[in-house]
Short mmCIF file of C-alpha atoms and ligand atoms in Angstrom, two decimals:
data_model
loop_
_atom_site.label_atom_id
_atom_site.label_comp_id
_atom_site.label_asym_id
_atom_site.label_seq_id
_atom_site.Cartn_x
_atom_site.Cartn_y
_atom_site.Cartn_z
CA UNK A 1 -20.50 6.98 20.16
CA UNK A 2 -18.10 4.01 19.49
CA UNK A 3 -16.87 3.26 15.95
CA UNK A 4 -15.90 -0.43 14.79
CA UNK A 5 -14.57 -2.40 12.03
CA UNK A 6 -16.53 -5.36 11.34
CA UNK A 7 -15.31 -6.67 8.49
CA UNK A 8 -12.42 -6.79 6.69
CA UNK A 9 -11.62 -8.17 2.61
CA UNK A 10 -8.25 -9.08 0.86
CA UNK A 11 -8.35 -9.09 -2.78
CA UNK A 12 -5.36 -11.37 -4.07
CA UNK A 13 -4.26 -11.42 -7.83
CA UNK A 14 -3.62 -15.33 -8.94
CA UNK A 15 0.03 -14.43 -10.41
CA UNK A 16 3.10 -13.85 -7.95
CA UNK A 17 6.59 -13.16 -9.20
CA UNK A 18 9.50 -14.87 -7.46
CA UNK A 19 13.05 -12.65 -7.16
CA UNK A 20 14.59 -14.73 -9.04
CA UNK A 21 12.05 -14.63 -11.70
CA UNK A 22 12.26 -11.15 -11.54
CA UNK A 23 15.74 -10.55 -11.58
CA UNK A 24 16.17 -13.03 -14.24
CA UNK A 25 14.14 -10.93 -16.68
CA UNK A 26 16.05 -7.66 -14.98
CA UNK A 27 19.55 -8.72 -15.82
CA UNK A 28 18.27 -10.06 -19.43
CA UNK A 29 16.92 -6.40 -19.95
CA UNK A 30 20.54 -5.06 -18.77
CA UNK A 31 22.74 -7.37 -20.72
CA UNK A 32 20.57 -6.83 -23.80
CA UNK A 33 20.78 -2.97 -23.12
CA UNK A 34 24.56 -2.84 -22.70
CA UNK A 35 24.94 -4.62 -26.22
CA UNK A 36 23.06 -2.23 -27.55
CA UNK A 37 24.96 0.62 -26.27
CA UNK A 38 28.41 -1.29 -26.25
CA UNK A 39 30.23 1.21 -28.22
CA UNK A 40 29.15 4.63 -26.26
CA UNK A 41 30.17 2.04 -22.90
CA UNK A 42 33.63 1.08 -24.69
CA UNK A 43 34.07 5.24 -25.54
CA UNK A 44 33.19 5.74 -21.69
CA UNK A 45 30.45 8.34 -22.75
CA UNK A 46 27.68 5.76 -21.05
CA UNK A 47 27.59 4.16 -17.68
CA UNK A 48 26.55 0.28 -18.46
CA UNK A 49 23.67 -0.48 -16.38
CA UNK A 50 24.53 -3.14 -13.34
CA UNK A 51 22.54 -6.44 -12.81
CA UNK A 52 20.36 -6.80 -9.92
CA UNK A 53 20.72 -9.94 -7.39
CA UNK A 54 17.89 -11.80 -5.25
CA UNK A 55 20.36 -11.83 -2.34
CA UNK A 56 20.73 -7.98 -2.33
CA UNK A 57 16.51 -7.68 -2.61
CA UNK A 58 15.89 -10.21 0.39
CA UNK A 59 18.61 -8.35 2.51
CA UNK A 60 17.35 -4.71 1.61
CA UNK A 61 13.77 -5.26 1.84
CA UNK A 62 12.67 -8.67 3.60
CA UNK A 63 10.77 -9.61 0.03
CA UNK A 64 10.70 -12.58 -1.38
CA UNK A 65 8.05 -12.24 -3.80
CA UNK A 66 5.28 -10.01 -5.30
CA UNK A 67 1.52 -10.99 -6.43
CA UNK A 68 0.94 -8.93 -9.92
CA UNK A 69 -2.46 -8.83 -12.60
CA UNK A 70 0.49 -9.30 -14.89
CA UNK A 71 3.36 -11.02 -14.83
CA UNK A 72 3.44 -11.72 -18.75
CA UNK A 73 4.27 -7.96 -19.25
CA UNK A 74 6.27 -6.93 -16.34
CA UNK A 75 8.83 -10.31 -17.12
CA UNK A 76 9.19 -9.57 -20.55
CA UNK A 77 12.77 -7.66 -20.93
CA UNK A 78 11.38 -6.25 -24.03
CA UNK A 79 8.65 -4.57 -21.87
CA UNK A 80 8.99 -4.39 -18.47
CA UNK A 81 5.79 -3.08 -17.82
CA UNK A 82 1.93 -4.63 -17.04
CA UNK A 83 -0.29 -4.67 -19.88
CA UNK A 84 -3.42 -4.00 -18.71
CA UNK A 85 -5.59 -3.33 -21.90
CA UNK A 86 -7.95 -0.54 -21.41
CA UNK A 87 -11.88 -1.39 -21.45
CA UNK A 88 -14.76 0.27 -22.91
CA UNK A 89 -16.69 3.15 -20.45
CA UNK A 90 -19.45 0.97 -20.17
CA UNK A 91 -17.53 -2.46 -18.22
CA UNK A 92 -16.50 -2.05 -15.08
CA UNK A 93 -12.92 -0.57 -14.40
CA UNK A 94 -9.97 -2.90 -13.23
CA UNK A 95 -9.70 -1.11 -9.92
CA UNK A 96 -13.43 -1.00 -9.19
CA UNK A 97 -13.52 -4.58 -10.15
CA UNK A 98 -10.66 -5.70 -7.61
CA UNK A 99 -11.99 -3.00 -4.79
CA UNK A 100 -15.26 -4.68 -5.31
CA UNK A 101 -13.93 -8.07 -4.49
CA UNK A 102 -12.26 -6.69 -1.72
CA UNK A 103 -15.10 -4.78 -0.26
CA UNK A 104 -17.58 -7.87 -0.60
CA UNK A 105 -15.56 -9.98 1.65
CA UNK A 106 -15.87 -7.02 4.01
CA UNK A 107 -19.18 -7.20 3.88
CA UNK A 108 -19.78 -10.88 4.06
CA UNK A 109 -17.68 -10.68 6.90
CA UNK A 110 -20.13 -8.29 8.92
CA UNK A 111 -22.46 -9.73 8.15
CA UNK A 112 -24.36 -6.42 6.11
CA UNK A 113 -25.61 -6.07 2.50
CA UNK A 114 -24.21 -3.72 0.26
CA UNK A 115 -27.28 -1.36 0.46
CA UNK A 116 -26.74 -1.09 4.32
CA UNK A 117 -23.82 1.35 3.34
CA UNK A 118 -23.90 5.34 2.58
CA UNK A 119 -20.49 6.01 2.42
CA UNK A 120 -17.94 4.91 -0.25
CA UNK A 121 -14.45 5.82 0.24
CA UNK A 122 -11.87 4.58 -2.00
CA UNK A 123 -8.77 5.69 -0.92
CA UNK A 124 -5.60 4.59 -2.34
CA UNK A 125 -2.07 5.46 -3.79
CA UNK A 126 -2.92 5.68 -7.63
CA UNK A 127 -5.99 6.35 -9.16
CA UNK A 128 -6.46 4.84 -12.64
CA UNK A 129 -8.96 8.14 -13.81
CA UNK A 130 -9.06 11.74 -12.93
CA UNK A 131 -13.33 11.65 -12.92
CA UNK A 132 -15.55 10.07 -12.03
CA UNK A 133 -14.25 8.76 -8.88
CA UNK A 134 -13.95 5.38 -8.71
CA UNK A 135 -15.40 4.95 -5.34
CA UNK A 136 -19.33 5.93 -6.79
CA UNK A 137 -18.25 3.21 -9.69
CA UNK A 138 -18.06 0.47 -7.22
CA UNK A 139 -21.26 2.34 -4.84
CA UNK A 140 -22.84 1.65 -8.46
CA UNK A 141 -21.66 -1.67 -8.76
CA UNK A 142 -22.13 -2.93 -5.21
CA UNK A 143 -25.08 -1.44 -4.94
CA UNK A 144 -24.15 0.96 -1.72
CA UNK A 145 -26.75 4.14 -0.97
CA UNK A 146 -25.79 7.36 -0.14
CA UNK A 147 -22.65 8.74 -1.40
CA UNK A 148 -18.72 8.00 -2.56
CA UNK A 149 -15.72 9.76 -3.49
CA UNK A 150 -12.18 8.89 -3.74
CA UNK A 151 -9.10 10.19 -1.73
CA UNK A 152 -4.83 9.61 -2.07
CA UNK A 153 -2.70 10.15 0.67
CA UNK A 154 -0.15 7.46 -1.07
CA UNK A 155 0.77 4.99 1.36
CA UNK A 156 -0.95 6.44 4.49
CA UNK A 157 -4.29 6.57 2.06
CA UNK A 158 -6.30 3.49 3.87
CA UNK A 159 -5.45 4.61 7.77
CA UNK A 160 -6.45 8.47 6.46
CA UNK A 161 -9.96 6.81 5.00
CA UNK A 162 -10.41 5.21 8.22
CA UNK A 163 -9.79 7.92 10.10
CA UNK A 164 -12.46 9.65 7.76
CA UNK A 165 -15.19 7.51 7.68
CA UNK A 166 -15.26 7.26 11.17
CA UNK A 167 -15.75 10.95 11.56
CA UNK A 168 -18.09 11.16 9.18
CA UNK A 169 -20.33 8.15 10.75
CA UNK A 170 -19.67 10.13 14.71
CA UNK A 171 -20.83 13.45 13.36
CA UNK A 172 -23.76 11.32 11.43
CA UNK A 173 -23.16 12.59 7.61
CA UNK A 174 -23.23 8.59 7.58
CA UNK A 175 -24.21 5.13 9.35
CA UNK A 176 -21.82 2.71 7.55
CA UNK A 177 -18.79 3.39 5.32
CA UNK A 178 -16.47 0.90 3.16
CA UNK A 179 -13.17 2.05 2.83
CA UNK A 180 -11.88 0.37 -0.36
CA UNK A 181 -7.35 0.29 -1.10
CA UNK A 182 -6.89 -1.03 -4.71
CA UNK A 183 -3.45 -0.92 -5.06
CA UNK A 184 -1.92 -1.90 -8.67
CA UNK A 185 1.10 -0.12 -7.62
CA UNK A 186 2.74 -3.00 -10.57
CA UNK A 187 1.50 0.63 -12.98
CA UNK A 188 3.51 3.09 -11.58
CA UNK A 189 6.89 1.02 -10.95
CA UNK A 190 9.47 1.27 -13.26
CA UNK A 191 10.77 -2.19 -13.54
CA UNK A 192 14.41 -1.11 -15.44
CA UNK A 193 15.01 0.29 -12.34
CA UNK A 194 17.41 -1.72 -10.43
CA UNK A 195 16.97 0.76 -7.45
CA UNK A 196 13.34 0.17 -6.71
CA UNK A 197 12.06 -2.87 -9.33
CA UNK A 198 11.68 -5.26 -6.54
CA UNK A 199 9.13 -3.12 -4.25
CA UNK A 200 5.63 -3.07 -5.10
CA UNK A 201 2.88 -5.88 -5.64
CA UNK A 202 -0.61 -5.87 -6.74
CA UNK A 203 -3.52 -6.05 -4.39
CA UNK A 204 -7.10 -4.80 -2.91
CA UNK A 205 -7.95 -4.36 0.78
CA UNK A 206 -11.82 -3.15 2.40
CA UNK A 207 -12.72 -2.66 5.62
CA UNK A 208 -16.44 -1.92 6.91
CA UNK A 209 -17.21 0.36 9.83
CA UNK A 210 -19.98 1.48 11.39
CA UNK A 211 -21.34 2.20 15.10
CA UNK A 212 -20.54 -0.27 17.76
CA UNK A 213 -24.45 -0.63 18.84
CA UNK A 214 -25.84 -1.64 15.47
CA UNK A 215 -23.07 -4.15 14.68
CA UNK A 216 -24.23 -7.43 14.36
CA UNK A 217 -20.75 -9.77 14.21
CA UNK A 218 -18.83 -11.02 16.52
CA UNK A 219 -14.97 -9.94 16.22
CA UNK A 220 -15.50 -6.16 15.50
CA UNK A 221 -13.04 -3.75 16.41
CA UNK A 222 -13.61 -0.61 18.39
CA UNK A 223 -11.65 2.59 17.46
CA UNK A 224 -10.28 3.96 20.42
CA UNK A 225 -8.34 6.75 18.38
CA UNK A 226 -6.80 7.84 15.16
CA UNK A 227 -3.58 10.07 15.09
CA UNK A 228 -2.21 11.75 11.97
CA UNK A 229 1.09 13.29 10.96
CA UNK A 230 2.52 14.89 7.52
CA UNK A 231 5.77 16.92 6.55
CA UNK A 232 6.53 17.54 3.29
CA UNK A 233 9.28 15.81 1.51
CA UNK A 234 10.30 14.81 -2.48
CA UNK A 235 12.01 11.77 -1.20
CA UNK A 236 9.22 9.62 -2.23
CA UNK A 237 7.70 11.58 -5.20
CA UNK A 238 5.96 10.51 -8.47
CA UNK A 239 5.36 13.62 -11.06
CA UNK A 240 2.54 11.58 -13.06
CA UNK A 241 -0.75 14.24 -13.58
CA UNK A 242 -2.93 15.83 -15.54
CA UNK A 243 -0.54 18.73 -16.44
CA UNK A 244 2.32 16.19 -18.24
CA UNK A 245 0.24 16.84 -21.80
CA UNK A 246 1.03 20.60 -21.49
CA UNK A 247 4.83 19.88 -21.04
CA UNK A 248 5.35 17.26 -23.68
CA UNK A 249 9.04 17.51 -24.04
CA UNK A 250 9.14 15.64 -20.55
CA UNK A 251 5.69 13.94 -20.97
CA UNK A 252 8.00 10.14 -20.57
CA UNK A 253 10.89 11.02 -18.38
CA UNK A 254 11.59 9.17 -15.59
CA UNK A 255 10.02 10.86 -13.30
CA UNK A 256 6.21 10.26 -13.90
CA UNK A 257 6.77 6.84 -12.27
CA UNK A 258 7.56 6.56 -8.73
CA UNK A 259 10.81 7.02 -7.25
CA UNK A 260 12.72 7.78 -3.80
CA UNK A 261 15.83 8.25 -1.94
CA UNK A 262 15.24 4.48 0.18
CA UNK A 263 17.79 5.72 2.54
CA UNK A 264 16.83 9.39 3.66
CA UNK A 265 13.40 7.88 3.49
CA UNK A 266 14.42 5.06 6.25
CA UNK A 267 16.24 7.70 7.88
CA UNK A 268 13.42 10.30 7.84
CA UNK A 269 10.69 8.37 8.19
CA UNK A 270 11.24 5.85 10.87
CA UNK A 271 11.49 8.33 13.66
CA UNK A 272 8.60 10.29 12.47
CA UNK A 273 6.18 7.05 12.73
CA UNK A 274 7.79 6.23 16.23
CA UNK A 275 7.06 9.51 17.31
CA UNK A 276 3.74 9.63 15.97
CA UNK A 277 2.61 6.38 17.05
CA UNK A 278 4.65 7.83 20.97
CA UNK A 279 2.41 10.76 20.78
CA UNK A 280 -1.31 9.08 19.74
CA UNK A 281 -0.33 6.12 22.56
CA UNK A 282 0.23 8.88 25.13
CA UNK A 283 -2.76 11.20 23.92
CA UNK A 284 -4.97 7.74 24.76
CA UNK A 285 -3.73 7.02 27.92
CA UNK A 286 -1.77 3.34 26.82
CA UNK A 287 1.61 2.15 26.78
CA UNK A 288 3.48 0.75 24.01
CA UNK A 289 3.05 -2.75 26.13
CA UNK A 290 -0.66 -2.28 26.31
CA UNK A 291 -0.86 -2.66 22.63
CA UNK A 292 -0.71 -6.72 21.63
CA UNK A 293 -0.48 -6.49 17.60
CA UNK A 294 1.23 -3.56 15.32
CA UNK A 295 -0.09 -3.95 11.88
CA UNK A 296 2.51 -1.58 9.96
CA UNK A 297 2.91 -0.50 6.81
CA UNK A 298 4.47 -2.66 4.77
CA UNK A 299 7.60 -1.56 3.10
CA UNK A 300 10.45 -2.85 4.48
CA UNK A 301 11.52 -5.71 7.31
CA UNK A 302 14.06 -4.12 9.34
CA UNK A 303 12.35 -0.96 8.76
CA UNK A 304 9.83 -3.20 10.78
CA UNK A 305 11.79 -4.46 13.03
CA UNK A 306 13.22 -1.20 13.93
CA UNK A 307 9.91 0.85 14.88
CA UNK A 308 8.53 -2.33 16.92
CA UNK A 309 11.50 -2.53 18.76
CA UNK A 310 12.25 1.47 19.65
CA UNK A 311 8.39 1.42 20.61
CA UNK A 312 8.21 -1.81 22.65
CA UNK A 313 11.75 -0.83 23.82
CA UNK A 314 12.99 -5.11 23.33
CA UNK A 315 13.01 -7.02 20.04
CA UNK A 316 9.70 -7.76 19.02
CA UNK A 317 8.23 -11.31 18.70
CA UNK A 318 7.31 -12.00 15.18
CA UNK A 319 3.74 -13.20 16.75
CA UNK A 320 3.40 -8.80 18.00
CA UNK A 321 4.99 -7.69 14.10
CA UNK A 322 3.02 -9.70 11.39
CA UNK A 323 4.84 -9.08 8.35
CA UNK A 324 3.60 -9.98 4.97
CA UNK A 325 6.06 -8.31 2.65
CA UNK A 326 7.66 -11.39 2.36
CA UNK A 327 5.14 -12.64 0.02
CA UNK A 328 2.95 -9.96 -1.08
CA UNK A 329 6.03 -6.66 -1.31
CA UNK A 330 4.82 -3.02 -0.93
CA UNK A 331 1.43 -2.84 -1.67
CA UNK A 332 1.05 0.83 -0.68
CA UNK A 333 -1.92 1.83 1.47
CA UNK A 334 -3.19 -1.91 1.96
CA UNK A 335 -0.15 -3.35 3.56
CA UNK A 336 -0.98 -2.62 6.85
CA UNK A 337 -4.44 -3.69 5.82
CA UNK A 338 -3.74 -6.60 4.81
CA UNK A 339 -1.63 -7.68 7.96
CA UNK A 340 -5.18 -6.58 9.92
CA UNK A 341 -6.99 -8.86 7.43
CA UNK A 342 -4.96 -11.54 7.98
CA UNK A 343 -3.36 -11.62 11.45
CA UNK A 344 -6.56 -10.56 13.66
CA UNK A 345 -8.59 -13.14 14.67
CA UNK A 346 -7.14 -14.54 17.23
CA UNK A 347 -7.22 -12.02 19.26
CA UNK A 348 -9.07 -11.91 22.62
CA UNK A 349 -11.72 -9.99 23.60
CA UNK A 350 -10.12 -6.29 25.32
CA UNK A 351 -7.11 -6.90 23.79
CA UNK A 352 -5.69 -3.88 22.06
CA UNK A 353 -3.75 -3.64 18.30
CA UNK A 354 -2.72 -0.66 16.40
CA UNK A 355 -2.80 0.04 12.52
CA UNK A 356 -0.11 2.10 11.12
CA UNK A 357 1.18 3.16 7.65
CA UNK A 358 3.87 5.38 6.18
CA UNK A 359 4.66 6.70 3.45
CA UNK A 360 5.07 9.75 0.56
CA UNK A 361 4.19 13.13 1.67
CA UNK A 362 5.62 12.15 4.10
CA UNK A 363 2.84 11.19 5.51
CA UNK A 364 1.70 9.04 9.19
CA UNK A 365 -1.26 7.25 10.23
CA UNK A 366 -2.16 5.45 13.42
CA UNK A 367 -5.53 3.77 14.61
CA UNK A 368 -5.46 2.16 18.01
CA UNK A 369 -8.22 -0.66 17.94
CA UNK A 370 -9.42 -2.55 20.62
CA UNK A 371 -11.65 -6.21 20.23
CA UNK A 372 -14.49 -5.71 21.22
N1 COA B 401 20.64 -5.39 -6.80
C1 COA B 401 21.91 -5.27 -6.40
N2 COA B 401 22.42 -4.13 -5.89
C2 COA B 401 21.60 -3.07 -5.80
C3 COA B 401 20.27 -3.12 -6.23
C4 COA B 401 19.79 -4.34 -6.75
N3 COA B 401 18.53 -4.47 -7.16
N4 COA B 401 19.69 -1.93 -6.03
C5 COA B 401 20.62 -1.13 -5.49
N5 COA B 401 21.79 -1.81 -5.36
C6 COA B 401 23.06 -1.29 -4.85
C7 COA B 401 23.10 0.22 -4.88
O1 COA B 401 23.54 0.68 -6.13
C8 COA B 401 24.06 0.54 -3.77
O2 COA B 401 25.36 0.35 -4.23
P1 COA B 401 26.54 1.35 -3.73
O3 COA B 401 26.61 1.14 -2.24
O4 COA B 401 27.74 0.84 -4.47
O5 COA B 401 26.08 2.72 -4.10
C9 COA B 401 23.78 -0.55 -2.73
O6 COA B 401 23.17 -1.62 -3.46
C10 COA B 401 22.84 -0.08 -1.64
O7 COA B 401 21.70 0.56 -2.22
P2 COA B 401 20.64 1.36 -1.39
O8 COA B 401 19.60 1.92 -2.33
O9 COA B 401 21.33 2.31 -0.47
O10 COA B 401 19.98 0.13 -0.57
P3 COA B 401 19.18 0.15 0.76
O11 COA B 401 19.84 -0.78 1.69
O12 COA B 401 18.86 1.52 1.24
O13 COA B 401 17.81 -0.55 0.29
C11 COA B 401 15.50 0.10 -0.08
C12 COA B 401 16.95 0.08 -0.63
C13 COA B 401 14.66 0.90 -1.05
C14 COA B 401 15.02 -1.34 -0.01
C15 COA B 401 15.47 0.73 1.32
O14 COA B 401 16.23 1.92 1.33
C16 COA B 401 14.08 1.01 1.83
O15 COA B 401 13.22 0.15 1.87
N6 COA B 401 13.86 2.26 2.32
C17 COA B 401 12.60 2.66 2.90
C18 COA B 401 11.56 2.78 1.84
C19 COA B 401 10.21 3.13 2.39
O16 COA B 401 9.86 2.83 3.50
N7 COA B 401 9.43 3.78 1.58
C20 COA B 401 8.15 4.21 2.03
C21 COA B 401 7.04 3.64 1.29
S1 COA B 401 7.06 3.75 -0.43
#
């Protein structure tokens, strides 16, 4: 039985941060934390903290700038941080609300009501609750039958769901699934961090799949295979959980947001997605040249660059790479999503693409997609 996507949904916030807006509010934070400190910097018993520079960001990463829920908070160098304030249990929860949005453009986009669905899968990087999962919030608030639940394989989380709900609709435990990436990755970055407070964005991705004979829009796309990979690692590591209460001596330190060693990472990483994506091309009988589009994750431009070009084995045309880091940053599991989303329709009929994403774990996802 074939498996398609028929719909896909991009949930944008309205606010985007510029580097130099960024950095602006960055280097005010430093200067206004070295007066502070100047005497323990003059008695060389503190390191002064160093500015951060637009120029180094756009050569490091390829971004230019990030979309945010709130750019009041994060560009305030007396916070640093989104305020998001918390709501009662009885509204609807911020990342239900923008997964919602998401997953109704999916819909739309099928062409299916909400009730047509049985499975709920919101998987995604950070989830804002421990219980109840916020995928069977949104099955409530779409109105979506059957059943929901919520899964985190940090960046790799939206090619894992996929991978997921198409197994469960080929062994029949359902008929159609959403697959639902909020991403407010904005909460878990710490913005005084000049080594990583340029990297992640706000944003909410959906896809819709069910079987190939009972889909009813043109454009669908027909999994031809899904490939997975992990190997532990701390590179990328974030220490936030449920236990941090019972340790309250390090309940704040700087390790319950996220953090990571950007070089072993690039160094680690990048042949363990080329290898994976090697391996699930092979194990389907195609060549990197038989695939037209490679929607990657989306964490770094040359880190891009790099994969498309050791897999197509030439530089890659920027037409066969969409990137959209530029403008939207990291945005965890839905930046390979949102490339899909928004670099897919034009192509033809039998012509082939392939989703990846990468990420902490370290983990390595790859769905080969054909149009059908
Ligand atoms: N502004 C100016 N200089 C900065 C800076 C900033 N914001 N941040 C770091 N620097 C400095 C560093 O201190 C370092 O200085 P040094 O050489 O004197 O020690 C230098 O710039 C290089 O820093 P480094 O961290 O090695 O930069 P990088 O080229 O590795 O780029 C990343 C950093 C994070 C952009 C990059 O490593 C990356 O994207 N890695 C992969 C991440 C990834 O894919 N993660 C998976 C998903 S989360």
């Amino acid at each position: 039985m074939n498996v398609v996507i028929s719909g896909s949904g991009l949930f944008t916030p309205e606010q985007s941060i510029s580097n130099d807006e960024l950095v602006a509010a960055f280097n005010t934070y430093v200067e206004r934390h070295n007066q502070a400190h100047q005497a323990e910097i003059d008695a060389g018993t503190r390191e002064p903290l160093q500015p951060s520079s637009s120029e180094f960001i756009v050569k490091a990463s390829g971004i230019h700038s990030r979309y945010v829920i709130d750019k009041k908070g994060v560009l305030d160098p007396e916070i640093m941080a989104p305020r998001l304030p918390e709501r009662p249990d009885d509204e609807l929860s911020i990342l239900a609300e923008i997964g919602a949005k998401a997953a109704r453009q999916a819909l739309e986009q099928a062409g299916r009501r909400a009730d047509e669905v049985d499975l709920v899968i919101v998987a995604c990087s950070n989830l804002q609750r421990a219980y109840p999962a916020i995928a069977i919030e949104i099955q409530q608030e779409l109105g979506c039958q059957g059943f929901g639940y919520d899964m985190n394989v940090a960046c790799s989380s939206a090619t894992f769901g996929i991978g997921t709900a198409a197994d469960a609709i080929r062994s029949g435990s359902a008929t159609r699934a959403l697959v639902i990436n909020p991403e407010i990755c904005s909460g878990h970055l710490e913005f005084r961090d000049r080594d990583c407070h340029f990297i992640f964005g706000d944003v909410a991705t959906a896809v819709l799949l069910e079987r190939e004979d009972a889909c009813q829009t043109d454009g669908a796309f027909r999994l031809l295979g899904t490939h997975f990979k992990t190997r532990f690692s701390n590179n990328i590591r974030n220490n936030f959980g449920f236990l941090n209460r019972t340790a309250p001596e390090a309940r704040d330190n700087r390790d319950k947001l996220f953090r990571q060693e950007g070089r072993k990472v690039f160094k680690e990483l990048l042949p363990m997605v080329t290898s994976t994506i090697d391996e699930h091309l092979e194990k389907a009988g195609f060549a990197a040249s038989d695939v037209k589009r490679f929607w990657l994750h989306q964490a770094n431009l040359t880190m891009n660059l790099f994969a498309a070009k050791k897999l197509l084995g030439r530089e890659p045309s920027a037409e066969e790479v969409p990137i959209v880091l530029d403008r939207y940053a990291n945005t965890s599991s839905a930046g390979s999503i949102i490339a899909f989303h928004l670099h897919s329709a034009d192509l033809q009929s039998g012509e082939r693409g392939l989703l990846s994403s990468f990420g902490a774990g370290y983990s390595v996802g790859s769905i080969l997609l054909e149009k059908v």
